[in-house]
N, CA, C and O atoms as a GROMACS GRO file, in nm:
protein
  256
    1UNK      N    1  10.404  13.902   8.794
    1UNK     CA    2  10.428  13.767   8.841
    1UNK      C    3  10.399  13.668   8.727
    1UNK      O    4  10.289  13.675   8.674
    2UNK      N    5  10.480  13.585   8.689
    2UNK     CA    6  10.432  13.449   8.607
    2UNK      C    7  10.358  13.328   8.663
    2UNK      O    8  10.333  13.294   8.779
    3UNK      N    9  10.337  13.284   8.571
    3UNK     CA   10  10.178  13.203   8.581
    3UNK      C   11  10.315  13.045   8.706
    3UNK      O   12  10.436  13.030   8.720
    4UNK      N   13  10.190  12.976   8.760
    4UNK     CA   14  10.282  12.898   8.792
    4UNK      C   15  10.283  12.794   8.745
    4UNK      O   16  10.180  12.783   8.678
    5UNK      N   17  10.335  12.718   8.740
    5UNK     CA   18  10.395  12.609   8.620
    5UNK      C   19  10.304  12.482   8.730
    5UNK      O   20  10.318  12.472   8.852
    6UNK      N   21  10.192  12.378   8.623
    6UNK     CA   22  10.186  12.242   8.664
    6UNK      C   23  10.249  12.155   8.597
    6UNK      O   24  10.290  12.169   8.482
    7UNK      N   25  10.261  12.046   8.679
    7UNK     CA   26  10.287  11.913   8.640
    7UNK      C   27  10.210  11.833   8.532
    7UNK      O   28  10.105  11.777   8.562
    8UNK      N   29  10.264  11.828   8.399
    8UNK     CA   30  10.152  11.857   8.292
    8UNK      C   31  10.083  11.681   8.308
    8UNK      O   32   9.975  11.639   8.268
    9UNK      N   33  10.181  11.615   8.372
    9UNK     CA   34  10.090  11.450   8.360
    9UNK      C   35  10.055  11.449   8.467
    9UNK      O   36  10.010  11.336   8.482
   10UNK      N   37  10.042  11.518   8.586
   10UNK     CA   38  10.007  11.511   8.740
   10UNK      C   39   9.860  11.589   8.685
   10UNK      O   40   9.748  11.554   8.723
   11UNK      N   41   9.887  11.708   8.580
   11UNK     CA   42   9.719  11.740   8.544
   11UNK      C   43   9.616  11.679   8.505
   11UNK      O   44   9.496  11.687   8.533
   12UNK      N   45   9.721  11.567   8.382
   12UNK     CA   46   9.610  11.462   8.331
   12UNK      C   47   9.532  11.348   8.454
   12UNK      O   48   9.414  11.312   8.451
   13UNK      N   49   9.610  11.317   8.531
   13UNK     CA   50   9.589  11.184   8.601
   13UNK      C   51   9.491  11.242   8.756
   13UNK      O   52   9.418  11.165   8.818
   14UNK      N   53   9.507  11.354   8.785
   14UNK     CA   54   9.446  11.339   8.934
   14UNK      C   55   9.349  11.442   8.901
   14UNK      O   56   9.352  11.508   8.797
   15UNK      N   57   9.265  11.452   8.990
   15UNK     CA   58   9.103  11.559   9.005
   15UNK      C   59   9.094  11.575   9.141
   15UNK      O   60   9.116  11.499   9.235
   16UNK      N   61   9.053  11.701   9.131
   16UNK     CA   62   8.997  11.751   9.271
   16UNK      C   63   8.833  11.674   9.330
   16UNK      O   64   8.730  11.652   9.267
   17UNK      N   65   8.868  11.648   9.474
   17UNK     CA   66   8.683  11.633   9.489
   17UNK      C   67   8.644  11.773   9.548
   17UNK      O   68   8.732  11.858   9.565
   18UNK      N   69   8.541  11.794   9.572
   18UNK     CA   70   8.449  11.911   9.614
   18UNK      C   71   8.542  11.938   9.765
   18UNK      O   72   8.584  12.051   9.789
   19UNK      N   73   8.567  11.823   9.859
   19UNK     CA   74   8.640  11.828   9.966
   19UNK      C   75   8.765  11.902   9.995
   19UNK      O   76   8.806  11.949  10.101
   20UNK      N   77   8.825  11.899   9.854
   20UNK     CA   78   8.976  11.899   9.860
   20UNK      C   79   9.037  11.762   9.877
   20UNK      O   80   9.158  11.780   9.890
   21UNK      N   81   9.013  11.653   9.882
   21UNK     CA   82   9.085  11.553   9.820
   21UNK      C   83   9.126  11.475   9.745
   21UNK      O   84   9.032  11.398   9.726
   22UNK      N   85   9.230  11.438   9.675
   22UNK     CA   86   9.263  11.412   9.481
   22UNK      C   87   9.210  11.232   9.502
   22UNK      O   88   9.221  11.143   9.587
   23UNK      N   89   9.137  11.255   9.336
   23UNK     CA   90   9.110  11.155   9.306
   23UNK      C   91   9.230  11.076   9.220
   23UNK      O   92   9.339  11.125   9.192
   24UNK      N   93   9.187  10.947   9.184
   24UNK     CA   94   9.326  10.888   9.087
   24UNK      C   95   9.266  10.756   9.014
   24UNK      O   96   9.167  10.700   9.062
   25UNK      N   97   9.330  10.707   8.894
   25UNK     CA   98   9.240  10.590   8.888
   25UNK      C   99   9.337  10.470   8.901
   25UNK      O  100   9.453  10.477   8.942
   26UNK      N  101   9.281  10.374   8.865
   26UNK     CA  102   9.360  10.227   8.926
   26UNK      C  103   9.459  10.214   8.787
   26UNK      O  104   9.444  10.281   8.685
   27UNK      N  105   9.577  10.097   8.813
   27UNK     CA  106   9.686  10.112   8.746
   27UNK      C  107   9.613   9.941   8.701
   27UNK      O  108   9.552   9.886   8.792
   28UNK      N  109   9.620   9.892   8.609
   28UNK     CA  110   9.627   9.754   8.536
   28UNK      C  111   9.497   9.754   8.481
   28UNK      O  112   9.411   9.670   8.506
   29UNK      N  113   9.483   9.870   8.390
   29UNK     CA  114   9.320   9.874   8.331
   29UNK      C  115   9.342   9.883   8.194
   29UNK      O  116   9.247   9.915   8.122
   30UNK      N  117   9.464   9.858   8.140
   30UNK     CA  118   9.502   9.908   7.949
   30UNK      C  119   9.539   9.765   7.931
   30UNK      O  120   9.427   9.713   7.929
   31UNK      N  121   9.607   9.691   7.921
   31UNK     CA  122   9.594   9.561   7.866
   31UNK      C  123   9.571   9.443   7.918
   31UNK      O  124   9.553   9.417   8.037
   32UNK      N  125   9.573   9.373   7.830
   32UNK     CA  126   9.632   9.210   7.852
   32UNK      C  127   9.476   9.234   7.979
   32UNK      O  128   9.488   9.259   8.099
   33UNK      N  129   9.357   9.219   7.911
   33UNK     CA  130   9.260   9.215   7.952
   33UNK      C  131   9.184   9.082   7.966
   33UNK      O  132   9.098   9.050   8.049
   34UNK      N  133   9.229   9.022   7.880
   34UNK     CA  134   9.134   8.898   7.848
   34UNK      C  135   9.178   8.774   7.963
   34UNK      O  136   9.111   8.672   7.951
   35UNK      N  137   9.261   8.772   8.048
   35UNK     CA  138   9.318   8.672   8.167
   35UNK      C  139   9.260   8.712   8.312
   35UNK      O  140   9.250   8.633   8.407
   36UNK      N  141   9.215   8.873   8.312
   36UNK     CA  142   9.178   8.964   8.448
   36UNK      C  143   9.048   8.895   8.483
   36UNK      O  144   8.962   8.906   8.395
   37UNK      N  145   9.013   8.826   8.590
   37UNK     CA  146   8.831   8.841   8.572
   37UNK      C  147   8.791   8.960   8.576
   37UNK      O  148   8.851   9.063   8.606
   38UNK      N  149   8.653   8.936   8.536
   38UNK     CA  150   8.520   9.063   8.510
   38UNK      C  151   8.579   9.089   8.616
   38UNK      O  152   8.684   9.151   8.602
   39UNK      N  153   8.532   9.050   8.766
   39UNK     CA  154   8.529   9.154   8.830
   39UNK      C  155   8.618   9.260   8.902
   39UNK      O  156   8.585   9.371   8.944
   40UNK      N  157   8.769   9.184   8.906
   40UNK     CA  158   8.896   9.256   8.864
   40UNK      C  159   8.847   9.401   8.777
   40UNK      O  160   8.856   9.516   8.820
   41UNK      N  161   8.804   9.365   8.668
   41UNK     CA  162   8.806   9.472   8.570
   41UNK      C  163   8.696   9.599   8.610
   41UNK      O  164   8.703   9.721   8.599
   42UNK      N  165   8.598   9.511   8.659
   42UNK     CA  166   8.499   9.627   8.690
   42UNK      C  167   8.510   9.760   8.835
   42UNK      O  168   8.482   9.877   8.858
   43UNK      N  169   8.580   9.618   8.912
   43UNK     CA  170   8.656   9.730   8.988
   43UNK      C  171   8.696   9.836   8.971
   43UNK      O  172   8.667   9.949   9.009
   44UNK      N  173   8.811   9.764   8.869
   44UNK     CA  174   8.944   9.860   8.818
   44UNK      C  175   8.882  10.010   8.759
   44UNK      O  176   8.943  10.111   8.793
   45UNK      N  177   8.760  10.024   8.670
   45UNK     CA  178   8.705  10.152   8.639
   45UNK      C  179   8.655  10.195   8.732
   45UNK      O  180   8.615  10.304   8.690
   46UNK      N  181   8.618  10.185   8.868
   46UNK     CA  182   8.582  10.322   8.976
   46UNK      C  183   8.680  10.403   8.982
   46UNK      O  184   8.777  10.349   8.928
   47UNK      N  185   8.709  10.517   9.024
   47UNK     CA  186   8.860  10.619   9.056
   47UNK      C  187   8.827  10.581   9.195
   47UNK      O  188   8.729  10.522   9.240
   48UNK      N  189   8.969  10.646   9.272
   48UNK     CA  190   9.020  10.595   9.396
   48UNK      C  191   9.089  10.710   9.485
   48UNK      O  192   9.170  10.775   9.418
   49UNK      N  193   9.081  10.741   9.587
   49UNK     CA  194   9.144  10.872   9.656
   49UNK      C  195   9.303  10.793   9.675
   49UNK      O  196   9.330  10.673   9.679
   50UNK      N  197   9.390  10.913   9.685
   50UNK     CA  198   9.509  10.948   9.669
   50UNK      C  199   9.569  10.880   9.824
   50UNK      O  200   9.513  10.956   9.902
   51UNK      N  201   9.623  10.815   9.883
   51UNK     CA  202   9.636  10.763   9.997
   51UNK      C  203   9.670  10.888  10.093
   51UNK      O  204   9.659  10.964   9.997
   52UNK      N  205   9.700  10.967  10.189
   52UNK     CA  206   9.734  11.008  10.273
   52UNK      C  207   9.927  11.034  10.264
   52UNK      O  208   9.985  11.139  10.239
   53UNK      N  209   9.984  10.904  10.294
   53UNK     CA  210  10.116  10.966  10.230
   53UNK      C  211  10.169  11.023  10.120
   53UNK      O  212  10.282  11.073  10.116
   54UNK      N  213  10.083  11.017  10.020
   54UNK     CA  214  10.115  11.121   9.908
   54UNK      C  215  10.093  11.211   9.864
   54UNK      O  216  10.140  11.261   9.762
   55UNK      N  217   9.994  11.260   9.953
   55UNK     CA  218   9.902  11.374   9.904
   55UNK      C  219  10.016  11.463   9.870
   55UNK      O  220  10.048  11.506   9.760
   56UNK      N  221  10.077  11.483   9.993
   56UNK     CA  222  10.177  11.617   9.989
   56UNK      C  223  10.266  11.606   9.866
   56UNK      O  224  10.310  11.707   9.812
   57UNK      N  225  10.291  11.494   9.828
   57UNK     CA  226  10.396  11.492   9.652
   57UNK      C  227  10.294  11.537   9.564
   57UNK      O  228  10.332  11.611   9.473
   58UNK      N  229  10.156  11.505   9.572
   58UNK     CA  230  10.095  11.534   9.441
   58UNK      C  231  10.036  11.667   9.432
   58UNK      O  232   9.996  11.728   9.333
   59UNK      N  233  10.039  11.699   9.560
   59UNK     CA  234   9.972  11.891   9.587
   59UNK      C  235  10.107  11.934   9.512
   59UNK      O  236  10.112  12.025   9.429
   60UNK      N  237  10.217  11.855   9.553
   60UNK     CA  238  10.313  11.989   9.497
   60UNK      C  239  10.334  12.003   9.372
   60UNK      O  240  10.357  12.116   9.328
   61UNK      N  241  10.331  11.896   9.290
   61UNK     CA  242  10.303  11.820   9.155
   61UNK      C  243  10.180  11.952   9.070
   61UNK      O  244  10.221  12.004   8.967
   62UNK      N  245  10.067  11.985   9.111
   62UNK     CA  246   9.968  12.026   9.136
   62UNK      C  247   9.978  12.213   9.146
   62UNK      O  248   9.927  12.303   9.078
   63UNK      N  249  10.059  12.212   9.253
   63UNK     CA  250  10.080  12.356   9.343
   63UNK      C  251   9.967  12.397   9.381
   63UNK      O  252   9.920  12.504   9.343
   64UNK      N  253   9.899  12.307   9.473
   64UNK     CA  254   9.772  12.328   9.581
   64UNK      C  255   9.846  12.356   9.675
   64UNK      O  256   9.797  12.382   9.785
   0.00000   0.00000   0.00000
């Protein structure tokens, strides 16, 4: 049998939790920083679970 093939940027971007549910991080955290407030920004570095309607695109992305 061959290995099964991931989604090589679906590998970089999501993580498993201990639960089984994918983590992800927030989108508007690379530039054009200096207009965002702090706390915009500080937000923006926590990671964030995967909403519910997508799980199933990104398991498959994945092959969970």
């Amino acid at each position: 049998m061959p290995k099964v093939k991931v989604k090589s940027g679906a590998k970089k971007r999501f993580k498993l939790t201990g639960t089984g549910k994918i983590k992800r991080k927030h989108a508007f955290k690379s530039h054009i920083l200096t207009k965002k407030e702090t706390k915009q920004k500080r937000s923006l570095t926590n990671m964030a679970l995967v909403h519910k309607s997508d799980e199933n695109n990104v398991k498959a992305m994945l092959n969970i």
